[in-house]
CSV table of C-alpha atoms in Angstrom, one decimal:
chain,number,residue,atom,x,y,z
A,1,GLU,CA,56.2,35.5,34.7
A,2,THR,CA,52.6,35.6,36.0
A,3,GLY,CA,50.8,33.8,38.6
A,4,VAL,CA,52.0,31.9,41.6
A,5,THR,CA,55.4,30.2,41.4
A,6,GLN,CA,56.8,27.6,43.8
A,7,THR,CA,60.2,26.1,44.2
A,8,PRO,CA,61.4,23.5,44.2
A,9,ARG,CA,58.8,21.1,42.5
A,10,HIS,CA,60.2,18.2,44.3
A,11,LEU,CA,62.1,17.8,47.5
A,12,VAL,CA,63.5,14.8,49.3
A,13,MET,CA,65.1,15.4,52.7
A,14,GLY,CA,66.1,13.5,55.7
A,15,MET,CA,64.8,14.1,59.2
A,16,THR,CA,67.8,16.1,60.4
A,17,ASN,CA,68.1,18.3,57.3
A,18,LYS,CA,67.1,22.0,57.1
A,19,LYS,CA,65.4,23.2,54.0
A,20,SER,CA,63.2,26.1,52.7
A,21,LEU,CA,60.3,26.1,50.3
A,22,LYS,CA,59.8,29.3,48.3
A,23,CYS,CA,56.8,31.0,46.9
A,24,GLU,CA,56.6,34.0,44.8
A,25,GLN,CA,53.5,35.7,43.4
A,26,HIS,CA,53.3,38.2,40.5
A,27,LEU,CA,49.6,39.1,40.9
A,28,GLY,CA,50.1,42.2,43.1
A,29,HIS,CA,48.1,40.4,45.9
A,30,ASN,CA,48.1,41.2,49.5
A,31,ALA,CA,47.6,37.9,51.2
A,32,MET,CA,49.6,34.7,51.0
A,33,TYR,CA,49.0,31.3,52.3
A,34,TRP,CA,50.6,27.8,53.0
A,35,TYR,CA,48.3,24.6,52.6
A,36,LYS,CA,49.3,21.1,53.1
A,37,GLN,CA,47.7,18.5,50.9
A,38,SER,CA,48.1,14.9,52.1
A,39,ALA,CA,46.8,11.8,50.4
A,40,LYS,CA,43.2,11.0,51.2
A,41,LYS,CA,43.0,14.1,53.5
A,42,PRO,CA,41.3,17.5,52.7
A,43,LEU,CA,43.5,20.4,52.4
A,44,GLU,CA,44.8,21.8,55.6
A,45,LEU,CA,45.4,25.5,56.0
A,46,MET,CA,48.8,26.3,57.7
A,47,PHE,CA,49.4,29.8,57.7
A,48,VAL,CA,48.0,33.1,56.6
A,49,TYR,CA,49.7,36.4,55.9
A,50,SER,CA,48.1,39.4,55.2
A,51,LEU,CA,50.1,42.6,54.3
A,52,GLU,CA,53.2,40.7,55.4
A,53,GLU,CA,51.6,40.1,58.9
A,54,ARG,CA,50.8,36.4,60.0
A,55,VAL,CA,47.1,36.3,60.8
A,56,GLU,CA,46.4,32.7,61.0
A,57,ASN,CA,48.4,29.9,62.5
A,58,ASN,CA,46.5,26.7,62.6
A,59,SER,CA,48.3,24.8,65.4
A,60,VAL,CA,51.1,23.9,63.2
A,61,PRO,CA,54.2,22.2,64.7
A,62,SER,CA,57.1,24.5,65.3
A,63,ARG,CA,59.3,22.4,62.9
A,64,PHE,CA,57.4,24.4,60.1
A,65,SER,CA,58.4,28.1,60.2
A,66,PRO,CA,56.9,30.6,57.8
A,67,GLU,CA,58.5,33.8,56.6
A,68,CYS,CA,57.0,36.6,54.6
A,69,PRO,CA,59.6,39.3,53.9
A,70,ASN,CA,57.3,41.3,51.5
A,71,SER,CA,54.0,40.9,49.9
A,72,SER,CA,55.2,38.9,46.8
A,73,HIS,CA,57.3,36.4,48.8
A,74,LEU,CA,56.6,33.5,51.2
A,75,PHE,CA,58.9,30.9,52.7
A,76,LEU,CA,58.3,27.8,54.7
A,77,HIS,CA,61.4,26.8,56.7
A,78,LEU,CA,61.6,23.1,57.4
A,79,HIS,CA,63.7,21.6,60.2
A,80,THR,CA,63.7,18.2,61.7
A,81,LEU,CA,60.6,16.9,59.9
A,82,GLN,CA,58.9,13.6,60.3
A,83,PRO,CA,58.0,11.1,57.5
A,84,GLU,CA,54.2,12.0,58.2
A,85,ASP,CA,55.2,15.5,56.9
A,86,SER,CA,55.6,14.1,53.5
A,87,ALA,CA,52.9,15.8,51.5
A,88,LEU,CA,52.2,18.3,48.7
A,89,TYR,CA,52.7,21.8,50.0
A,90,LEU,CA,50.8,24.4,48.2
A,91,CYS,CA,51.3,28.2,48.3
A,92,ALA,CA,48.3,30.5,47.4
A,93,SER,CA,47.6,34.3,47.2
A,94,SER,CA,44.6,36.3,47.1
A,95,GLN,CA,43.9,40.1,46.5
A,96,ALA,CA,42.3,40.4,49.9
A,97,GLN,CA,41.2,37.6,52.5
A,98,ASN,CA,37.8,37.4,51.0
A,99,SER,CA,39.0,37.0,47.4
A,100,PRO,CA,39.4,33.7,45.4
A,101,LEU,CA,42.8,31.9,46.0
A,102,HIS,CA,45.3,31.6,43.2
A,103,PHE,CA,47.6,28.5,43.9
A,104,GLY,CA,51.0,27.5,42.8
A,105,ASN,CA,51.8,24.0,41.4
A,106,GLY,CA,53.0,23.0,44.9
A,107,THR,CA,56.3,21.2,46.2
A,108,ARG,CA,56.2,17.6,46.6
A,109,LEU,CA,58.0,17.1,49.9
A,110,THR,CA,59.3,13.5,50.8
A,111,VAL,CA,60.9,13.0,54.3
A,112,THR,CA,63.0,9.9,54.5
B,1,ALA,CA,31.7,23.7,63.1
B,2,GLN,CA,31.6,23.8,59.4
B,3,LYS,CA,31.9,20.8,57.3
B,4,VAL,CA,32.1,19.9,53.5
B,5,THR,CA,31.2,16.4,52.4
B,6,GLN,CA,32.0,15.1,49.0
B,7,ALA,CA,30.6,11.6,49.1
B,8,GLN,CA,31.9,10.5,45.7
B,9,THR,CA,35.5,9.9,45.7
B,10,GLU,CA,36.0,8.8,42.1
B,11,ILE,CA,34.1,9.1,39.0
B,12,SER,CA,34.9,7.8,35.6
B,13,VAL,CA,32.8,8.9,32.5
B,14,VAL,CA,33.2,8.5,28.8
B,15,GLU,CA,33.9,11.7,26.8
B,16,LYS,CA,30.6,13.7,25.9
B,17,GLU,CA,28.7,12.3,29.0
B,18,ASP,CA,27.3,14.7,31.3
B,19,VAL,CA,28.5,14.4,35.1
B,20,THR,CA,27.5,15.9,38.3
B,21,LEU,CA,29.8,16.2,41.2
B,22,ASP,CA,28.1,16.5,44.6
B,23,CYS,CA,28.7,18.8,47.6
B,24,VAL,CA,26.9,19.0,50.8
B,25,TYR,CA,27.8,21.3,53.7
B,26,GLU,CA,27.1,22.0,57.1
B,27,THR,CA,27.4,25.4,58.8
B,28,ARG,CA,25.5,27.4,61.7
B,29,ASP,CA,26.1,30.7,60.1
B,30,THR,CA,23.5,32.4,57.9
B,31,THR,CA,26.5,34.2,56.0
B,32,TYR,CA,28.9,32.1,54.3
B,33,TYR,CA,30.7,31.4,50.9
B,34,LEU,CA,30.8,28.3,48.8
B,35,PHE,CA,33.6,27.5,46.3
B,36,TRP,CA,34.6,24.9,43.8
B,37,TYR,CA,38.2,24.4,42.7
B,38,LYS,CA,39.8,22.1,40.1
B,39,GLN,CA,43.2,20.4,40.6
B,40,PRO,CA,44.6,19.1,37.2
B,41,PRO,CA,47.5,16.7,37.2
B,42,SER,CA,49.8,19.6,37.3
B,43,GLY,CA,49.1,20.3,40.8
B,44,GLU,CA,47.9,23.9,41.2
B,45,LEU,CA,44.2,24.4,42.3
B,46,VAL,CA,42.2,26.6,39.9
B,47,PHE,CA,39.4,28.7,41.3
B,48,LEU,CA,36.1,28.0,39.4
B,49,ILE,CA,33.3,29.7,41.3
B,50,ARG,CA,32.4,31.6,44.5
B,51,ARG,CA,28.8,31.8,45.8
B,52,ASN,CA,27.7,33.6,49.0
B,53,SER,CA,24.8,32.4,50.9
B,54,PHE,CA,22.3,35.0,49.9
B,55,ASP,CA,22.6,34.2,46.2
B,56,GLU,CA,20.6,31.1,45.4
B,57,GLN,CA,20.7,31.7,41.7
B,58,ASN,CA,22.1,28.9,39.5
B,59,GLU,CA,24.9,29.8,37.4
B,60,ILE,CA,26.0,28.5,33.9
B,61,SER,CA,29.6,29.3,32.4
B,62,GLY,CA,29.9,27.3,29.1
B,63,ARG,CA,29.8,23.5,30.0
B,64,TYR,CA,29.8,24.1,33.6
B,65,SER,CA,26.9,24.7,35.8
B,66,TRP,CA,26.1,24.9,39.5
B,67,ASN,CA,23.0,24.2,41.4
B,68,PHE,CA,22.9,26.0,44.9
B,69,GLN,CA,20.1,24.5,47.0
B,70,LYS,CA,19.9,26.1,50.7
B,71,SER,CA,17.1,23.8,51.6
B,72,THR,CA,19.3,20.7,51.2
B,73,SER,CA,22.7,22.4,52.1
B,74,SER,CA,24.2,21.3,48.7
B,75,PHE,CA,26.2,23.0,46.0
B,76,ASN,CA,26.4,20.5,43.0
B,77,PHE,CA,28.5,21.0,40.0
B,78,THR,CA,27.5,19.6,36.6
B,79,ILE,CA,29.8,19.3,33.6
B,80,THR,CA,27.9,19.0,30.4
B,81,ALA,CA,29.6,17.1,27.4
B,82,SER,CA,32.6,16.3,29.5
B,83,GLN,CA,36.1,16.3,27.7
B,84,VAL,CA,39.3,14.6,28.5
B,85,VAL,CA,40.6,17.8,29.8
B,86,ASP,CA,38.1,17.9,32.4
B,87,SER,CA,40.0,15.1,34.3
B,88,ALA,CA,41.1,16.3,37.5
B,89,VAL,CA,40.4,16.5,41.2
B,90,TYR,CA,37.4,18.7,42.0
B,91,PHE,CA,37.2,20.4,45.5
B,92,CYS,CA,34.2,21.9,47.0
B,93,ALA,CA,34.8,24.5,49.9
B,94,LEU,CA,33.0,26.4,52.4
B,95,SER,CA,33.8,29.6,54.4
B,96,GLU,CA,32.2,31.3,57.4
B,97,ALA,CA,33.4,34.8,57.1
B,98,THR,CA,33.1,37.0,60.2
B,99,PRO,CA,33.5,40.7,60.3
B,100,SER,CA,37.0,40.4,61.8
B,101,THR,CA,38.4,37.6,59.9
B,102,GLY,CA,38.8,37.1,56.1
B,103,ALA,CA,36.9,34.3,54.4
B,104,ASN,CA,40.1,32.5,53.5
B,105,SER,CA,41.0,31.9,57.0
B,106,LYS,CA,38.1,30.0,57.6
B,107,LEU,CA,38.0,28.0,54.5
B,108,THR,CA,37.2,24.4,54.8
B,109,PHE,CA,37.7,22.0,51.8
B,110,GLY,CA,36.1,18.7,51.1
B,111,LYS,CA,38.3,15.6,50.3
B,112,GLY,CA,37.8,16.1,46.7
B,113,ILE,CA,36.4,14.1,43.7
B,114,THR,CA,38.7,12.5,41.1
B,115,LEU,CA,37.1,12.7,37.7
B,116,SER,CA,38.4,10.9,34.9
B,117,VAL,CA,37.1,11.3,31.5
B,118,ARG,CA,37.9,8.5,28.9
B,119,PRO,CA,38.2,9.2,25.3
């Protein structure tokens, strides 16, 4: 496999559920990112990890919790989400923080 | 604060037509990067080009060309002889890199332009 792989592709969860989104990159990159894409809104950067350390947290609610166990894997743990959290969640990686981003296909999340 | 405006929200053209996607940006920095990304229906954004603020040379890559004009703060993207496979959402983005922060941490995207190319 090559590129950035996200699982699952689709997720429906209730507001009291706990779920996790997974991202894996096979590009040997050192930085990984979570973005949120909502309808009619620009992409929002949520978290940035560089060399497995979180370097950016853009005022994201605590019901979203990222985890980066190594440079190839990134998780987004979800807990007690709200319906307005329904969106496409995109993972990306880059060789360095100034390098172009490589995105996964995203996870389409629906919170009921 | 930085801002990216893509005033066109949806464009529909017939195959083989040329189409220009507009991007206007705002920044107070003299050093910055500009990007274009393509998002096909499959979902993943695909990197197309990066330009730094010191390089105003226009670029051509096959049917794609980019016109960077600092005087008007614009970075427009033209597709020549469009094809159905060009149908996608196109995002322009701006980053104000600082010595202590990577460019991607300061990346601001526009709202995107949905391009539909009809056969």
